[in-house]
Coordinates of C-alpha atoms and ligand atoms in Angstrom, one line a residue:
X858 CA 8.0 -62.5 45.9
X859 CA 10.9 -61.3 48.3
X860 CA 9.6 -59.9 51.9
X861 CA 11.8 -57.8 54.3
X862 CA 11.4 -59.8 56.9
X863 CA 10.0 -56.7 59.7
X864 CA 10.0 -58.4 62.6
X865 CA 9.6 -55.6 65.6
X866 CA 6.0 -55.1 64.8
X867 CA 5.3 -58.2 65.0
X868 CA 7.4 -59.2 68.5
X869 CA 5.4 -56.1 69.8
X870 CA 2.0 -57.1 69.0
X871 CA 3.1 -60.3 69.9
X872 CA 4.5 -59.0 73.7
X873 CA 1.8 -57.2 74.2
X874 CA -1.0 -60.0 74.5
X875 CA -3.7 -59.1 72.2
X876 CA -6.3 -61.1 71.2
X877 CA -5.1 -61.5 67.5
X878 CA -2.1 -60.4 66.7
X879 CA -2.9 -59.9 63.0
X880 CA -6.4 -57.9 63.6
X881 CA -3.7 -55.6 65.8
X882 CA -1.4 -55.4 62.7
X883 CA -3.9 -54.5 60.0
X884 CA -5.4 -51.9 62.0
X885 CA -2.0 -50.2 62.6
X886 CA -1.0 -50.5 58.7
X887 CA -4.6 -49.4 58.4
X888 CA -4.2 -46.3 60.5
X889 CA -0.8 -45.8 58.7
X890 CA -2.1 -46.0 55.2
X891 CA -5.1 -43.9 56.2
X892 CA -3.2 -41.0 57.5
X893 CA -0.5 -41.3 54.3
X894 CA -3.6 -41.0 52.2
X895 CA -4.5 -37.3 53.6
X896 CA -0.8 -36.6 54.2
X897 CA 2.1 -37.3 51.8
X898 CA 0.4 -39.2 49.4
X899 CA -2.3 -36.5 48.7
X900 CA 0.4 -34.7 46.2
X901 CA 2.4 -37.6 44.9
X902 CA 1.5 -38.3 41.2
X903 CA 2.2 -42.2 41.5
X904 CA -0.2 -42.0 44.7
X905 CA -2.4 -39.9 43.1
X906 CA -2.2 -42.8 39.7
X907 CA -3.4 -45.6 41.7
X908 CA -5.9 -43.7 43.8
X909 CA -7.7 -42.3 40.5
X910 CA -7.8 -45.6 38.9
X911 CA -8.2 -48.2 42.2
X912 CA -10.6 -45.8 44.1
X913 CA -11.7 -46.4 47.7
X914 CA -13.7 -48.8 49.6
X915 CA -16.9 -47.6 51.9
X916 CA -14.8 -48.6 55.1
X917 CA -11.8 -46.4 54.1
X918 CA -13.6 -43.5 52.7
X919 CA -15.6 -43.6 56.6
X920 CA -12.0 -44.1 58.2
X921 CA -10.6 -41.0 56.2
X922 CA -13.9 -39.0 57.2
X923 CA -13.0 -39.2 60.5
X924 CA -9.8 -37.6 60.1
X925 CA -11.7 -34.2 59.4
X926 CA -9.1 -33.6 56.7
X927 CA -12.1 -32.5 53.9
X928 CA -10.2 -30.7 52.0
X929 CA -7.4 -33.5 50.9
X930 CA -10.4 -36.1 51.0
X931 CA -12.5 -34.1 48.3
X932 CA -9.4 -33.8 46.3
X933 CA -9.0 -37.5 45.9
X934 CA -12.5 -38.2 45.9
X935 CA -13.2 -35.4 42.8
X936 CA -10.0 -37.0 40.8
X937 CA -11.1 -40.7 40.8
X938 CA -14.8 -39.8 40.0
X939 CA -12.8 -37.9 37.1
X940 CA -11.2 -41.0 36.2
X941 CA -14.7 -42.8 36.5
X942 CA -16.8 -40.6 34.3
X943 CA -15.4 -41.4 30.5
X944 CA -16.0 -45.2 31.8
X945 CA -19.2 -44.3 32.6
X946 CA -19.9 -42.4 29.2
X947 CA -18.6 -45.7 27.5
X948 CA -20.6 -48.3 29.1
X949 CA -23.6 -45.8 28.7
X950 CA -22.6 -46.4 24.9
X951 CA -22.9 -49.8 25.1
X952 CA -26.6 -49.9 26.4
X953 CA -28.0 -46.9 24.0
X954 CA -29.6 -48.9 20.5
X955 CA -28.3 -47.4 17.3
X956 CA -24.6 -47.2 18.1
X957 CA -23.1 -49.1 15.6
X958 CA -20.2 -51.0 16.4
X959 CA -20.5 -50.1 20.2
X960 CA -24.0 -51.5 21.3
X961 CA -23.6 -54.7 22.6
X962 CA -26.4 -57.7 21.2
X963 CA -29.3 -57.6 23.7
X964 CA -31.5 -59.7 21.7
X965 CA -29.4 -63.3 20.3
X966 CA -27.8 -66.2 22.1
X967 CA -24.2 -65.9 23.9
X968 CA -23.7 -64.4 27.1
X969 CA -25.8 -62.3 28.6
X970 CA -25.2 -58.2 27.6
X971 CA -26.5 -57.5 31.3
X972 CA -23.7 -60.0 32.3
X973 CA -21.2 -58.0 30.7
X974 CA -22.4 -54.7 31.5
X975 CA -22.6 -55.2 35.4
X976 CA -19.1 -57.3 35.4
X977 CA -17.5 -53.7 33.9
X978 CA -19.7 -51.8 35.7
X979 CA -18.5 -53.7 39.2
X980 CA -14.9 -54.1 38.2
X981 CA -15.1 -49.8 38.7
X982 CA -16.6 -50.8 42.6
X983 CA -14.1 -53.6 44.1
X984 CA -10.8 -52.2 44.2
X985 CA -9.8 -49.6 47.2
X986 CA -5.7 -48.6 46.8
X987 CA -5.8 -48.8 51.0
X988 CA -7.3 -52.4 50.9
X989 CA -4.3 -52.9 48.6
X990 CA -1.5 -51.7 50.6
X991 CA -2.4 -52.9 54.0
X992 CA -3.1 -56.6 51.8
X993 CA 0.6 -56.1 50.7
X994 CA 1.4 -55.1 54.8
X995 CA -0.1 -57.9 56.0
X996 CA 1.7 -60.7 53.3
X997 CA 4.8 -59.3 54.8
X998 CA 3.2 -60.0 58.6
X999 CA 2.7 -63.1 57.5
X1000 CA 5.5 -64.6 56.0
X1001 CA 7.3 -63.2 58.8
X1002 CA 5.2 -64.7 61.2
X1003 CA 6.1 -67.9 59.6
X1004 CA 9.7 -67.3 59.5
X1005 CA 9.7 -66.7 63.2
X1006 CA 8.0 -69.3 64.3
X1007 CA 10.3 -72.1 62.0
X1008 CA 13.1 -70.5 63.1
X1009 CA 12.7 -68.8 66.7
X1010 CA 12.2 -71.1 69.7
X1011 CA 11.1 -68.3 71.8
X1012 CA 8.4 -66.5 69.3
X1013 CA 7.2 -70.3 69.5
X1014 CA 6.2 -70.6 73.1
X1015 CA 4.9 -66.5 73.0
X1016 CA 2.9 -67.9 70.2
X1017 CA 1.6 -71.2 72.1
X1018 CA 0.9 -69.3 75.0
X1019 CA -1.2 -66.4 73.1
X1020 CA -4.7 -66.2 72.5
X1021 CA -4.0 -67.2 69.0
X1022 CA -5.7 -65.2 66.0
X1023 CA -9.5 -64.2 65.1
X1024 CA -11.2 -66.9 62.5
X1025 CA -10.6 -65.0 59.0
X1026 CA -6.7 -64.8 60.4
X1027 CA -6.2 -68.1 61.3
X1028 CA -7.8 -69.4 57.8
X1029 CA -5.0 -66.9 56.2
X1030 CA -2.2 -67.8 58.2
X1031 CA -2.9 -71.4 57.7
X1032 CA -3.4 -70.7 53.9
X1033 CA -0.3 -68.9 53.5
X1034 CA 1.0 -72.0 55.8
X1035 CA -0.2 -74.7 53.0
X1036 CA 2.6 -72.1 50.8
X1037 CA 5.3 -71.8 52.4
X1038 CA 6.0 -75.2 55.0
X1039 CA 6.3 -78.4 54.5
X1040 CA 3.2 -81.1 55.6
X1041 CA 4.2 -82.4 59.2
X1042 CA 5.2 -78.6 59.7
X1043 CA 1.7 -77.3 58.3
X1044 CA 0.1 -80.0 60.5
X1045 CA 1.7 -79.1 63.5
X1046 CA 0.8 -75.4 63.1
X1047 CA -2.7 -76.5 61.9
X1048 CA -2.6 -78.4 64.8
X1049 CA -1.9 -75.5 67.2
X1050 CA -3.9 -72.5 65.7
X1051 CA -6.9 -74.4 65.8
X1052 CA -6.4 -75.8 69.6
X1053 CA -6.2 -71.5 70.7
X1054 CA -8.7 -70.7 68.5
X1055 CA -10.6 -73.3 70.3
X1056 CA -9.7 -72.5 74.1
X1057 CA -9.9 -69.0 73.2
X1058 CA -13.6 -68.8 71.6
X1059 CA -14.5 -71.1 74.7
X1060 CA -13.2 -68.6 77.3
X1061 CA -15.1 -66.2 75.1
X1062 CA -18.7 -68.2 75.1
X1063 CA -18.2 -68.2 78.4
X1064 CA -18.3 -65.1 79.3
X1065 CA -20.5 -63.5 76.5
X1066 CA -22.9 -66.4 78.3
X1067 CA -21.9 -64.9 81.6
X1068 CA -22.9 -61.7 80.0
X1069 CA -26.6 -62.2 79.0
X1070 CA -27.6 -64.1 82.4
X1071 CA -26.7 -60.7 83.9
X1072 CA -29.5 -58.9 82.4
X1073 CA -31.9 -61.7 84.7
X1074 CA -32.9 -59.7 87.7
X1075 CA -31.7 -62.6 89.9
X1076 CA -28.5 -61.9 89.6
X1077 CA -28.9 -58.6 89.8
X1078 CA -25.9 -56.4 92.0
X1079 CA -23.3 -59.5 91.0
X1080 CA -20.5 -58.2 89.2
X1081 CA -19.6 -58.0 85.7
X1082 CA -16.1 -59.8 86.2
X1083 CA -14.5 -59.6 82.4
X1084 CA -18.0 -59.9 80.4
X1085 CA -18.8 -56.2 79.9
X1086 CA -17.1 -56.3 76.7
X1087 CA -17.8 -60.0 75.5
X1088 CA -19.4 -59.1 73.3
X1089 CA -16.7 -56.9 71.1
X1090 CA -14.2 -59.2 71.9
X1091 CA -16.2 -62.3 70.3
X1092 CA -17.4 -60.4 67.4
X1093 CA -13.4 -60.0 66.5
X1094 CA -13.0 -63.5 67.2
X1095 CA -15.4 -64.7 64.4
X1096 CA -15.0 -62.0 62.3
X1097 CA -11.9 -60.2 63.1
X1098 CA -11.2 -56.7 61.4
X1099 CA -12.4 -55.5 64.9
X1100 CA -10.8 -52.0 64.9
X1101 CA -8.4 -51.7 68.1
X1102 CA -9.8 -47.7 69.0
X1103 CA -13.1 -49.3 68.6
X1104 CA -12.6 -52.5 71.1
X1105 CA -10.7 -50.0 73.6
X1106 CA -14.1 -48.0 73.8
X1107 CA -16.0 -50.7 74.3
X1108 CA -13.5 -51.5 77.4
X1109 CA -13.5 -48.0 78.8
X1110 CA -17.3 -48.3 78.9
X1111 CA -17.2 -51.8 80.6
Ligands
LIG1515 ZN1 -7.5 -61.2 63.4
LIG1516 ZN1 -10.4 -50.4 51.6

């Protein structure tokens, strides 16, 4: 596959010392994608193709509820169920007895008929055209990630000097690694994502620690320091996906 190589995002999330540079990427495509979706996208009729047949996941659907845009929501909402309904009626077919043809063999050896009927019946449940998109973003973020750091001494020592990436991005930039460099390359960035993952979940512990002892009345009055938000900030690490609006919040009430 060929990328355009967008490097600007990436320098910027970079620059601006997050604590994972990818979880700061995916929310913006996110955000992007999210706003498209009620916008622009609402009347195009390829858009409007793959959001009938792809549909939506819950997280996206609850992301473009909160952009009180009803109206565009229940119009793309209303046109995938459309979509969903004749599959529906189909698969219906295939569990009512006396369709000929149709109705698949419940009683018999071979596979199972439930099998098949919740494997087309979940094929209509894991797709969501936003997932998609921001998956396509972030292959880009990637590669270019990579690129830079081969290729540009300086993006290095920003990198080697960052808090390095959540879990579920390290695993994917090291996956994509495996890819795209050569071994004593992939080692030496193997080599590196784990040590800030390490020192950065560490620092994290710490103060997450730091942040229970303060609920013992003996150190009552002492003063939060940085742990008021430990909590968010090592819930991205392990899990990443941590939306950025959401982690702010939990700093403005720290
Ligand atoms: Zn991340
Ligand atoms: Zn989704």
């Amino acid at each position: 596959m060929q990328y355009h190589l967008d490097t600007i995002p990436l320098w910027e999330v970079m620059q601006g010392h997050c604590q994972c540079p990818f979880c700061a990427l995916q929310s913006q495509s996110e955000r992007q994608e999210v706003q498209c979706a009620l916008g622009e996208k609402v009347m195009e009729p390829a858009s409007r193709i793959r959001f009938n047949e792809l549909g939506i996941c819950a997280k996206h659907h609850c992301q473009l509820l909160e952009q009180n845009n009803r109206l565009g929501h229940a119009l793309l909402t209303d046109s995938h169920c459309r979509e969903l309904l004749p599959k529906l009626d189909h698969l219906s077919g295939l569990v009512q007895k006396g369709r000929k043809g149709i109705s698949l063999p419940w009683s018999g050896s071979g596979s199972s008929p439930m099998d098949t009927l919740l494997k087309q019946l979940e094929q209509c449940t894991v797709s969501c055209v936003i997932c998609d998109s921001v998956n396509t973003h972030m292959d880009r973020y990637f590669h270019t990630f990579l690129h830079l750091w081969k290729t540009d001494v300086h993006f290095k020592t920003l990198w080697e000097a960052s808090q390095g990436a959540c879990m579920p991005h390290t695993i994917e930039l090291l996956r994509k690694a495996k890819k795209s460099l050569h071994g004593s390359r992939q080692q030496e960035l193997a080599s590196s994502a784990l040590a800030l993952l390490k020192a950065s979940m560490t620092r994290e512990e710490e103060e997450l620690a730091f942040f229970t002892q303060q609920f013992d009345y003996r150190n009552h009055g002492r003063p939060w320091g940085d742990s008021k938000n430990a909590l968010e900030r090592t819930v991205k690490r392990l899990r990443g996906g941590f939306d950025q609006e959401t982690y702010t919040e939990g700093q403005n009430e720290a």
